Each structure stands twice: as C-alpha cells, then as structure tokens.
GROMACS .gro file of C-alpha atoms in nm:
model
  443
    1UNK     CA    1   0.000   0.000   0.000
    2UNK     CA    2   0.274   0.262   0.078
    3UNK     CA    3   0.436   0.209  -0.258
    4UNK     CA    4   0.101   0.250  -0.438
    5UNK     CA    5   0.033   0.575  -0.248
    6UNK     CA    6   0.374   0.709  -0.336
    7UNK     CA    7   0.324   0.620  -0.700
    8UNK     CA    8  -0.014   0.787  -0.713
    9UNK     CA    9   0.130   1.098  -0.543
   10UNK     CA   10   0.403   1.129  -0.804
   11UNK     CA   11   0.145   1.076  -1.076
   12UNK     CA   12  -0.067   1.359  -0.944
   13UNK     CA   13   0.237   1.592  -0.947
   14UNK     CA   14   0.315   1.502  -1.305
   15UNK     CA   15  -0.047   1.559  -1.398
   16UNK     CA   16  -0.043   1.911  -1.241
   17UNK     CA   17  -0.096   2.151  -1.536
   18UNK     CA   18   0.107   2.426  -1.364
   19UNK     CA   19   0.427   2.219  -1.400
   20UNK     CA   20   0.366   2.134  -1.761
   21UNK     CA   21   0.331   2.497  -1.875
   22UNK     CA   22   0.648   2.637  -1.706
   23UNK     CA   23   0.898   2.803  -1.939
   24UNK     CA   24   1.237   2.967  -1.893
   25UNK     CA   25   1.358   3.286  -2.051
   26UNK     CA   26   1.636   3.542  -1.994
   27UNK     CA   27   1.510   3.866  -1.848
   28UNK     CA   28   1.586   4.147  -2.090
   29UNK     CA   29   1.424   4.431  -1.899
   30UNK     CA   30   1.629   4.746  -1.851
   31UNK     CA   31   1.488   4.851  -1.517
   32UNK     CA   32   1.692   5.102  -1.322
   33UNK     CA   33   1.626   4.922  -0.994
   34UNK     CA   34   1.878   4.700  -0.825
   35UNK     CA   35   1.656   4.395  -0.849
   36UNK     CA   36   1.638   4.111  -0.598
   37UNK     CA   37   1.927   4.054  -0.354
   38UNK     CA   38   2.071   3.729  -0.222
   39UNK     CA   39   2.128   3.701   0.155
   40UNK     CA   40   2.252   3.428   0.388
   41UNK     CA   41   2.081   3.412   0.727
   42UNK     CA   42   2.283   3.330   1.043
   43UNK     CA   43   2.110   2.999   1.133
   44UNK     CA   44   1.788   3.189   1.196
   45UNK     CA   45   1.521   3.237   0.932
   46UNK     CA   46   1.348   3.575   0.933
   47UNK     CA   47   0.968   3.586   0.899
   48UNK     CA   48   0.844   3.624   0.542
   49UNK     CA   49   0.695   3.965   0.610
   50UNK     CA   50   1.025   4.107   0.744
   51UNK     CA   51   1.109   4.422   0.546
   52UNK     CA   52   1.468   4.460   0.422
   53UNK     CA   53   1.633   4.774   0.294
   54UNK     CA   54   1.952   4.831   0.107
   55UNK     CA   55   2.181   5.123   0.186
   56UNK     CA   56   2.484   5.232  -0.011
   57UNK     CA   57   2.737   5.511  -0.043
   58UNK     CA   58   2.775   5.633  -0.397
   59UNK     CA   59   3.113   5.626  -0.569
   60UNK     CA   60   3.273   5.947  -0.687
   61UNK     CA   61   3.153   5.993  -1.047
   62UNK     CA   62   3.424   6.038  -1.308
   63UNK     CA   63   3.395   6.213  -1.640
   64UNK     CA   64   3.240   6.017  -1.928
   65UNK     CA   65   3.119   5.749  -1.684
   66UNK     CA   66   2.759   5.630  -1.687
   67UNK     CA   67   2.567   5.492  -1.393
   68UNK     CA   68   2.533   5.116  -1.387
   69UNK     CA   69   2.267   4.909  -1.225
   70UNK     CA   70   2.479   4.630  -1.082
   71UNK     CA   71   2.567   4.617  -0.713
   72UNK     CA   72   2.930   4.718  -0.754
   73UNK     CA   73   2.869   4.977  -1.024
   74UNK     CA   74   2.762   5.301  -0.864
   75UNK     CA   75   2.793   5.213  -0.493
   76UNK     CA   76   3.123   5.202  -0.309
   77UNK     CA   77   2.987   4.996  -0.019
   78UNK     CA   78   2.642   4.857   0.053
   79UNK     CA   79   2.457   4.726   0.358
   80UNK     CA   80   2.142   4.516   0.380
   81UNK     CA   81   1.933   4.579   0.693
   82UNK     CA   82   1.617   4.407   0.809
   83UNK     CA   83   1.411   4.436   1.128
   84UNK     CA   84   1.178   4.174   1.270
   85UNK     CA   85   0.971   4.219   1.588
   86UNK     CA   86   1.240   4.062   1.807
   87UNK     CA   87   1.555   4.045   1.595
   88UNK     CA   88   1.753   4.286   1.382
   89UNK     CA   89   1.953   4.173   1.078
   90UNK     CA   90   2.244   4.356   0.922
   91UNK     CA   91   2.496   4.242   0.663
   92UNK     CA   92   2.861   4.189   0.764
   93UNK     CA   93   3.067   4.374   0.507
   94UNK     CA   94   3.391   4.184   0.575
   95UNK     CA   95   3.230   3.840   0.558
   96UNK     CA   96   3.032   3.937   0.246
   97UNK     CA   97   3.351   4.054   0.074
   98UNK     CA   98   3.529   3.731   0.170
   99UNK     CA   99   3.242   3.530   0.015
  100UNK     CA  100   3.259   3.737  -0.304
  101UNK     CA  101   3.640   3.702  -0.328
  102UNK     CA  102   3.610   3.325  -0.292
  103UNK     CA  103   3.408   3.311  -0.613
  104UNK     CA  104   3.072   3.248  -0.450
  105UNK     CA  105   2.807   3.385  -0.690
  106UNK     CA  106   2.462   3.281  -0.811
  107UNK     CA  107   2.220   3.341  -1.097
  108UNK     CA  108   1.873   3.430  -0.968
  109UNK     CA  109   1.544   3.337  -1.133
  110UNK     CA  110   1.200   3.494  -1.069
  111UNK     CA  111   0.879   3.291  -1.115
  112UNK     CA  112   0.576   3.476  -1.247
  113UNK     CA  113   0.265   3.269  -1.147
  114UNK     CA  114   0.037   3.464  -1.386
  115UNK     CA  115   0.233   3.372  -1.696
  116UNK     CA  116   0.398   3.052  -1.560
  117UNK     CA  117   0.734   3.186  -1.674
  118UNK     CA  118   1.065   3.174  -1.492
  119UNK     CA  119   1.283   3.470  -1.583
  120UNK     CA  120   1.658   3.432  -1.523
  121UNK     CA  121   1.829   3.757  -1.427
  122UNK     CA  122   2.130   3.826  -1.650
  123UNK     CA  123   2.368   3.950  -1.378
  124UNK     CA  124   2.532   3.730  -1.115
  125UNK     CA  125   2.468   3.798  -0.747
  126UNK     CA  126   2.697   3.744  -0.450
  127UNK     CA  127   2.533   3.676  -0.114
  128UNK     CA  128   2.519   3.926   0.170
  129UNK     CA  129   2.621   3.748   0.493
  130UNK     CA  130   2.380   3.861   0.765
  131UNK     CA  131   2.437   3.886   1.139
  132UNK     CA  132   2.163   3.906   1.397
  133UNK     CA  133   2.108   4.107   1.716
  134UNK     CA  134   1.837   4.024   1.968
  135UNK     CA  135   1.659   4.346   2.062
  136UNK     CA  136   1.594   4.239   2.420
  137UNK     CA  137   1.967   4.191   2.480
  138UNK     CA  138   2.081   4.526   2.337
  139UNK     CA  139   2.024   4.707   2.666
  140UNK     CA  140   2.243   4.461   2.859
  141UNK     CA  141   2.606   4.581   2.868
  142UNK     CA  142   2.857   4.324   2.743
  143UNK     CA  143   3.034   4.126   3.012
  144UNK     CA  144   3.401   4.197   3.068
  145UNK     CA  145   3.648   3.931   2.976
  146UNK     CA  146   3.744   3.724   3.281
  147UNK     CA  147   4.076   3.810   3.444
  148UNK     CA  148   4.360   3.561   3.443
  149UNK     CA  149   4.301   3.497   3.813
  150UNK     CA  150   3.930   3.427   3.764
  151UNK     CA  151   4.005   3.207   3.465
  152UNK     CA  152   4.262   3.011   3.663
  153UNK     CA  153   4.025   2.969   3.960
  154UNK     CA  154   3.742   2.849   3.735
  155UNK     CA  155   3.972   2.607   3.559
  156UNK     CA  156   4.102   2.476   3.890
  157UNK     CA  157   3.748   2.424   4.022
  158UNK     CA  158   3.654   2.242   3.704
  159UNK     CA  159   3.962   2.018   3.730
  160UNK     CA  160   3.900   1.937   4.094
  161UNK     CA  161   3.539   1.846   4.020
  162UNK     CA  162   3.570   1.646   3.699
  163UNK     CA  163   3.944   1.585   3.656
  164UNK     CA  164   4.127   1.255   3.680
  165UNK     CA  165   4.344   1.160   3.977
  166UNK     CA  166   4.654   1.264   3.787
  167UNK     CA  167   4.503   1.601   3.695
  168UNK     CA  168   4.394   1.663   4.057
  169UNK     CA  169   4.743   1.578   4.184
  170UNK     CA  170   4.893   1.823   3.933
  171UNK     CA  171   4.653   2.096   4.050
  172UNK     CA  172   4.749   2.042   4.416
  173UNK     CA  173   5.121   2.049   4.331
  174UNK     CA  174   5.075   2.373   4.138
  175UNK     CA  175   4.890   2.529   4.430
  176UNK     CA  176   5.171   2.433   4.668
  177UNK     CA  177   5.437   2.586   4.442
  178UNK     CA  178   5.248   2.909   4.373
  179UNK     CA  179   5.406   3.221   4.527
  180UNK     CA  180   5.167   3.451   4.708
  181UNK     CA  181   5.260   3.794   4.576
  182UNK     CA  182   5.037   3.973   4.826
  183UNK     CA  183   5.224   3.813   5.114
  184UNK     CA  184   5.553   3.947   4.978
  185UNK     CA  185   5.446   4.311   4.952
  186UNK     CA  186   5.557   4.384   5.306
  187UNK     CA  187   5.908   4.245   5.258
  188UNK     CA  188   5.987   4.373   4.908
  189UNK     CA  189   6.132   4.700   5.036
  190UNK     CA  190   6.359   4.510   5.276
  191UNK     CA  191   6.482   4.295   4.984
  192UNK     CA  192   6.552   4.604   4.770
  193UNK     CA  193   6.737   4.772   5.057
  194UNK     CA  194   6.946   4.459   5.107
  195UNK     CA  195   7.040   4.451   4.738
  196UNK     CA  196   7.139   4.818   4.743
  197UNK     CA  197   7.351   4.760   5.053
  198UNK     CA  198   7.535   4.465   4.901
  199UNK     CA  199   7.581   4.645   4.567
  200UNK     CA  200   7.779   4.925   4.728
  201UNK     CA  201   8.092   4.710   4.720
  202UNK     CA  202   8.059   4.612   4.354
  203UNK     CA  203   8.300   4.749   4.095
  204UNK     CA  204   8.200   5.003   3.837
  205UNK     CA  205   8.247   4.929   3.466
  206UNK     CA  206   8.574   5.125   3.451
  207UNK     CA  207   8.701   4.966   3.772
  208UNK     CA  208   8.620   4.619   3.638
  209UNK     CA  209   8.808   4.700   3.315
  210UNK     CA  210   9.111   4.824   3.508
  211UNK     CA  211   9.107   4.510   3.721
  212UNK     CA  212   9.087   4.288   3.412
  213UNK     CA  213   9.374   4.477   3.247
  214UNK     CA  214   9.590   4.445   3.556
  215UNK     CA  215   9.534   4.068   3.557
  216UNK     CA  216   9.646   4.023   3.196
  217UNK     CA  217   9.955   3.807   3.155
  218UNK     CA  218  10.131   4.065   2.937
  219UNK     CA  219  10.414   4.312   3.000
  220UNK     CA  220  10.315   4.639   3.172
  221UNK     CA  221  10.144   4.857   2.912
  222UNK     CA  222  10.019   5.211   2.858
  223UNK     CA  223   9.653   5.226   2.754
  224UNK     CA  224   9.685   5.594   2.658
  225UNK     CA  225   9.998   5.566   2.443
  226UNK     CA  226   9.965   5.719   2.096
  227UNK     CA  227  10.273   5.545   1.951
  228UNK     CA  228  10.317   5.167   1.930
  229UNK     CA  229  10.668   5.197   2.072
  230UNK     CA  230  10.530   5.346   2.394
  231UNK     CA  231  10.273   5.073   2.463
  232UNK     CA  232  10.521   4.815   2.593
  233UNK     CA  233  10.832   4.981   2.728
  234UNK     CA  234  11.159   4.801   2.653
  235UNK     CA  235  11.269   4.847   3.016
  236UNK     CA  236  10.964   4.649   3.131
  237UNK     CA  237  11.055   4.360   2.902
  238UNK     CA  238  11.432   4.363   2.958
  239UNK     CA  239  11.533   4.532   3.285
  240UNK     CA  240  11.823   4.777   3.258
  241UNK     CA  241  12.054   4.560   3.469
  242UNK     CA  242  12.003   4.263   3.238
  243UNK     CA  243  12.037   4.478   2.926
  244UNK     CA  244  12.374   4.605   3.045
  245UNK     CA  245  12.491   4.252   3.124
  246UNK     CA  246  12.436   4.139   2.763
  247UNK     CA  247  12.769   4.130   2.576
  248UNK     CA  248  12.747   4.167   2.198
  249UNK     CA  249  13.118   4.226   2.132
  250UNK     CA  250  13.186   3.875   2.003
  251UNK     CA  251  12.878   3.884   1.783
  252UNK     CA  252  12.982   4.217   1.627
  253UNK     CA  253  13.334   4.089   1.564
  254UNK     CA  254  13.208   3.780   1.383
  255UNK     CA  255  12.932   3.946   1.178
  256UNK     CA  256  13.161   4.002   0.879
  257UNK     CA  257  13.283   3.643   0.884
  258UNK     CA  258  12.929   3.506   0.920
  259UNK     CA  259  13.044   3.317   1.228
  260UNK     CA  260  12.804   3.487   1.468
  261UNK     CA  261  12.566   3.191   1.497
  262UNK     CA  262  12.807   3.007   1.726
  263UNK     CA  263  12.807   3.309   1.958
  264UNK     CA  264  12.430   3.287   2.026
  265UNK     CA  265  12.286   3.104   2.330
  266UNK     CA  266  12.036   2.922   2.101
  267UNK     CA  267  12.162   2.893   1.745
  268UNK     CA  268  11.860   2.708   1.599
  269UNK     CA  269  11.626   3.008   1.588
  270UNK     CA  270  11.583   3.104   1.222
  271UNK     CA  271  11.398   3.423   1.314
  272UNK     CA  272  11.701   3.554   1.509
  273UNK     CA  273  11.951   3.439   1.246
  274UNK     CA  274  11.761   3.611   0.962
  275UNK     CA  275  11.747   3.941   1.151
  276UNK     CA  276  12.119   3.930   1.229
  277UNK     CA  277  12.194   3.865   0.861
  278UNK     CA  278  12.009   4.184   0.774
  279UNK     CA  279  12.223   4.372   1.026
  280UNK     CA  280  12.536   4.237   0.853
  281UNK     CA  281  12.452   4.441   0.545
  282UNK     CA  282  12.417   4.761   0.744
  283UNK     CA  283  12.723   4.975   0.800
  284UNK     CA  284  12.556   5.180   1.068
  285UNK     CA  285  12.730   5.144   1.404
  286UNK     CA  286  12.475   5.355   1.594
  287UNK     CA  287  12.327   5.287   1.935
  288UNK     CA  288  12.001   5.176   1.772
  289UNK     CA  289  12.186   4.896   1.589
  290UNK     CA  290  12.357   4.784   1.910
  291UNK     CA  291  12.028   4.792   2.098
  292UNK     CA  292  11.867   4.577   1.829
  293UNK     CA  293  12.157   4.329   1.856
  294UNK     CA  294  12.105   4.309   2.231
  295UNK     CA  295  11.732   4.249   2.180
  296UNK     CA  296  11.809   3.967   1.936
  297UNK     CA  297  12.059   3.821   2.184
  298UNK     CA  298  11.793   3.834   2.456
  299UNK     CA  299  11.538   3.664   2.226
  300UNK     CA  300  11.791   3.386   2.164
  301UNK     CA  301  11.843   3.359   2.542
  302UNK     CA  302  11.467   3.328   2.598
  303UNK     CA  303  11.452   3.045   2.342
  304UNK     CA  304  11.727   2.862   2.531
  305UNK     CA  305  11.555   2.928   2.864
  306UNK     CA  306  11.226   2.786   2.727
  307UNK     CA  307  11.412   2.473   2.613
  308UNK     CA  308  11.583   2.426   2.951
  309UNK     CA  309  11.294   2.504   3.183
  310UNK     CA  310  11.048   2.295   2.980
  311UNK     CA  311  11.137   1.984   3.181
  312UNK     CA  312  10.807   1.834   3.305
  313UNK     CA  313  10.929   1.798   3.665
  314UNK     CA  314  11.115   2.126   3.669
  315UNK     CA  315  11.480   2.194   3.754
  316UNK     CA  316  11.670   2.344   4.044
  317UNK     CA  317  11.869   2.663   4.000
  318UNK     CA  318  12.210   2.494   3.984
  319UNK     CA  319  12.099   2.268   3.700
  320UNK     CA  320  11.965   2.567   3.512
  321UNK     CA  321  12.292   2.759   3.563
  322UNK     CA  322  12.483   2.462   3.429
  323UNK     CA  323  12.268   2.433   3.114
  324UNK     CA  324  12.284   2.810   3.054
  325UNK     CA  325  12.650   2.863   3.137
  326UNK     CA  326  12.703   3.104   2.846
  327UNK     CA  327  12.434   3.345   2.978
  328UNK     CA  328  12.504   3.605   3.252
  329UNK     CA  329  12.377   3.494   3.592
  330UNK     CA  330  12.174   3.812   3.642
  331UNK     CA  331  11.982   3.737   3.322
  332UNK     CA  332  11.907   3.379   3.432
  333UNK     CA  333  11.793   3.500   3.774
  334UNK     CA  334  11.563   3.755   3.613
  335UNK     CA  335  11.406   3.497   3.386
  336UNK     CA  336  11.353   3.257   3.677
  337UNK     CA  337  11.193   3.522   3.895
  338UNK     CA  338  10.951   3.643   3.626
  339UNK     CA  339  10.853   3.322   3.446
  340UNK     CA  340  10.874   3.030   3.692
  341UNK     CA  341  10.704   2.923   4.013
  342UNK     CA  342  10.823   2.716   4.308
  343UNK     CA  343  10.618   2.496   4.535
  344UNK     CA  344  10.643   2.546   4.911
  345UNK     CA  345  10.944   2.374   5.061
  346UNK     CA  346  11.095   2.296   4.718
  347UNK     CA  347  11.385   2.446   4.525
  348UNK     CA  348  11.260   2.327   4.186
  349UNK     CA  349  11.154   2.590   3.933
  350UNK     CA  350  10.852   2.499   3.721
  351UNK     CA  351  10.713   2.668   3.409
  352UNK     CA  352  10.341   2.654   3.487
  353UNK     CA  353  10.063   2.711   3.233
  354UNK     CA  354  10.009   3.070   3.348
  355UNK     CA  355  10.381   3.140   3.345
  356UNK     CA  356  10.409   2.988   2.997
  357UNK     CA  357  10.142   3.230   2.872
  358UNK     CA  358  10.322   3.521   3.036
  359UNK     CA  359  10.658   3.410   2.891
  360UNK     CA  360  10.509   3.392   2.540
  361UNK     CA  361  10.361   3.742   2.577
  362UNK     CA  362  10.699   3.890   2.678
  363UNK     CA  363  10.879   3.706   2.397
  364UNK     CA  364  10.634   3.820   2.127
  365UNK     CA  365  10.629   4.176   2.261
  366UNK     CA  366  11.008   4.186   2.223
  367UNK     CA  367  10.986   4.038   1.872
  368UNK     CA  368  10.729   4.302   1.778
  369UNK     CA  369  10.974   4.576   1.877
  370UNK     CA  370  11.247   4.420   1.662
  371UNK     CA  371  11.003   4.389   1.368
  372UNK     CA  372  10.890   4.753   1.401
  373UNK     CA  373  10.556   4.624   1.536
  374UNK     CA  374  10.464   4.420   1.225
  375UNK     CA  375  10.546   4.050   1.269
  376UNK     CA  376  10.484   3.736   1.066
  377UNK     CA  377  10.338   3.475   1.304
  378UNK     CA  378  10.443   3.185   1.081
  379UNK     CA  379  10.818   3.245   1.128
  380UNK     CA  380  10.796   3.229   1.507
  381UNK     CA  381  10.548   2.940   1.495
  382UNK     CA  382  10.809   2.729   1.315
  383UNK     CA  383  11.084   2.820   1.565
  384UNK     CA  384  10.861   2.755   1.867
  385UNK     CA  385  10.712   2.432   1.723
  386UNK     CA  386  10.363   2.568   1.780
  387UNK     CA  387  10.065   2.607   1.550
  388UNK     CA  388  10.007   2.937   1.376
  389UNK     CA  389   9.665   2.962   1.548
  390UNK     CA  390   9.832   2.955   1.893
  391UNK     CA  391  10.081   3.225   1.795
  392UNK     CA  392   9.805   3.439   1.644
  393UNK     CA  393   9.601   3.406   1.964
  394UNK     CA  394   9.903   3.517   2.167
  395UNK     CA  395   9.946   3.821   1.941
  396UNK     CA  396   9.578   3.908   1.984
  397UNK     CA  397   9.631   3.889   2.359
  398UNK     CA  398   9.889   4.166   2.320
  399UNK     CA  399   9.633   4.383   2.139
  400UNK     CA  400   9.756   4.313   1.785
  401UNK     CA  401   9.533   4.303   1.480
  402UNK     CA  402   9.585   4.032   1.219
  403UNK     CA  403   9.557   4.151   0.860
  404UNK     CA  404   9.735   4.138   0.525
  405UNK     CA  405   9.969   4.412   0.406
  406UNK     CA  406   9.915   4.621   0.096
  407UNK     CA  407  10.163   4.609  -0.192
  408UNK     CA  408  10.306   4.943  -0.085
  409UNK     CA  409  10.348   4.833   0.276
  410UNK     CA  410  10.528   4.518   0.166
  411UNK     CA  411  10.756   4.719  -0.060
  412UNK     CA  412  10.847   4.960   0.222
  413UNK     CA  413  10.946   4.668   0.443
  414UNK     CA  414  11.129   4.479   0.170
  415UNK     CA  415  10.890   4.185   0.179
  416UNK     CA  416  10.824   3.950  -0.112
  417UNK     CA  417  10.496   3.944  -0.305
  418UNK     CA  418  10.461   3.579  -0.204
  419UNK     CA  419  10.345   3.710   0.134
  420UNK     CA  420  10.046   3.891  -0.019
  421UNK     CA  421   9.797   3.654   0.149
  422UNK     CA  422   9.987   3.625   0.479
  423UNK     CA  423   9.824   3.781   0.782
  424UNK     CA  424  10.069   3.987   0.988
  425UNK     CA  425  10.036   4.078   1.354
  426UNK     CA  426  10.025   4.459   1.369
  427UNK     CA  427  10.037   4.656   1.695
  428UNK     CA  428   9.863   4.995   1.675
  429UNK     CA  429   9.804   5.270   1.929
  430UNK     CA  430   9.605   5.310   2.141
  431UNK     CA  431   9.610   4.943   2.230
  432UNK     CA  432   9.278   4.758   2.225
  433UNK     CA  433   9.255   4.417   2.384
  434UNK     CA  434   9.004   4.157   2.262
  435UNK     CA  435   8.674   4.154   2.443
  436UNK     CA  436   8.582   3.852   2.650
  437UNK     CA  437   8.320   3.644   2.475
  438UNK     CA  438   8.021   3.547   2.687
  439UNK     CA  439   7.810   3.244   2.609
  440UNK     CA  440   7.461   3.322   2.478
  441UNK     CA  441   7.166   3.195   2.672
  442UNK     CA  442   6.982   2.914   2.501
  443UNK     CA  443   6.629   3.011   2.413
   0.00000   0.00000   0.00000
C-alpha cells in the first residue's frame, strides 16, 4: 500500500498543469532598480513579512562614466538591513567581501505565477552574509572578559570536580608551588634595601676593566699611548741591569765572517739568524743597531731558557745555571723570577701554564719591537714548534690586529709578493685588547 500511495502521489504531481506549462527565458528588462538581492541568514530564518532595505554610499563619479545598475557599479559599499519584531539583521561587510572574493556567486530566477514563466536575471549575485542582534539583549552591557586569576580559579574548580586523579594531583602540586605575591608586599622593600647595601661594594664598569687589564699576563702597558713603541716599554721587558749585562762584542766581531751563529745562546732560531743577517749588510754602528743586537741576543736567550725550563718535573737553580753557562747569571735569575714558580718547601723551578702564557707574551712583545711592530706569526710558529693559530692568539692577547699588508706596505718593508695573502700581527696605538666572549643563553 505505501508504494502504491507514493506512485499515485508522483502521478498527481506530473499531472499538475502548472508544471507542464512552465517556461524559462532570460530577463531582458532594462529597469533602473537593483533587483532582488541574495542574503545568507545566520542559522535563523526571518519571517516572510520582514522588510529589508539596502543602503549604499555612492562612488565618486568620473567624467564620461555612466551609472550602472549592478551592485558594484555606482555604490562604493552597501549594507542590507532588516528588522523583525524581536531580531535585527544587518549584513557583515567583511564576511560578504570574503564570500565574493572566494568566487561564490549565483544566478537568480523569478517565477511569475500569472504567466507561468521563470525569468533568469542576466547579472550574477553574490550573497550578503547577515548577522543578527536580539533586541531584548541590546540594553544589557557586554560582560568583561574574565581576568587571568578568575580564569585560573574556574579552571582549577573544574579540574577538581571532573578531573582525573593525575590532573587533581597536578593541580594540588601547582597550588603548593604558587608564590603569594600579596604576602611578599611587606618584605619587598627590605629585599631592595638589602640589594642596594650589598651592591655598594661592587666594581663600576671602569674599575672592572682596570682590574681585568691588571690581571692580563702581558708586560706592563700604557693604555693611553699614541705610539706603538710606547705601549710596551723596553725596560719592562728587559730590565736595565740585564740589558747592560748582555755582551754583543763577540757577535759584532764575527758578523763580517758570518760566524756569529756560534756566539748565540740558542743557534737554531731562524727568526734571530735572519734578523742578524740583515744587520750584517748595514754599515751603521749607531746605538740603535747595538740595541737591536742586544734584543736579538735576549730573544735567543729566551729560546734557550724555554728549552731548559720545559722539563716536566722542573729543575733546580744549579741545574739551570749549568745548562745556561754562556748566559750572565743576572739574566738567568731575572728569567727565573719572572717566568717560573716554586712549590712550598721545594727548590725546583717549574714553568706553569700561566707562566708559559706570560713568557710567550713577553717574547712576542720583544719580537714586535724588533720587527717595528709588524710580525709574521708563521716564522715564530716554526721556531717555537707551535701552531700558527696559537701564535696568532698570543698576538691578539697583546692587542695586535691580524691583517694582510698592501703592496706598498710590503715594498716599504722589503717583503716579497709571495706574502700577499699572509696575515701579519700589527700593533697599533692606542692598544685595544680583545673583548671577552660570553656564552649566549639558550632560548
């Protein structure tokens, strides 16, 4: 029986003369009105007798431009507004524009029951997205957003009521670890006063810099010197008493015969030998030449001292005297006092790590003076059996900058073009020491 009823119902619809006479045609009327509009209701259907109005702000008219009847033709922005007994409707311009930009458009058709014709409008329509406002609720002011404290309290109450055992335990642990800020208001001033009292003994930025400079394992220096020769005084590297004790007579006598190497305390230093060879070609017998010879003799002595004192267990003074028998005693004593340490109750001199750093700084500072404050780290790295990186780091510790020389600078110093890519250690005034790198905090 249900299938028969359904069949008869469909038959009656097919037999309805109103369906058989329907026809479609494109509307060709040139009415100046805007025509029907397409709206989308916000999950609430307005009554059929709800009046809607369309408002728009006209665009600025340009020359030779005619008015058009489409929605975007002569209006810059439009709103659709409707009012029911209990609800107000108004179109959301932003949502409507988003729907239009997404390509959402429709062709509308109007059914005329008198002629049984369905006229299709020629222009596409985009929907107006409506929002609703309940009239009875307009007089109620909007509630403020809950504070973080109220939100946390409500969330805690919800967790304690419906949460699992694990969630409740986490809530109790969080409550135990929470700091009561209100309880600390009375003691905050005492904490601030205590910090101010303790901070009175802290160093200022300049005082901290002076303290760091005084702790550097370098020769005494002048931070205000305007000439590289005044940064590290020669008297602070080689005391006057030791400078006077250095005898260069035999070296000068054997320069012409190229037999000076046997007169040096340490004859395996190529850096010293090359500098003395350059002095052989000079006929100048001035004090500056003699002072440079004494500096080279002292550098050779420091190389011998480094070789002797490098014993892992250290040596006593008599053993050192014996191994450095061709060096004046006052020079050996000076080197021992400045660059070695002794343990309590022991007579053994040891070259500790700190003293080794200090020794290297004094040696390179003296070499810089001989090189007119432009030195090639590679030459000394070979003589010291150290890596170039270690020697460069030691030069940086003295305040030197590492950079290549220009063609003119190389020519003035008589250097070969093969050293064009070599980085030289250059001491400039005023001296600037490298800044201490601090580790960045991990985010």
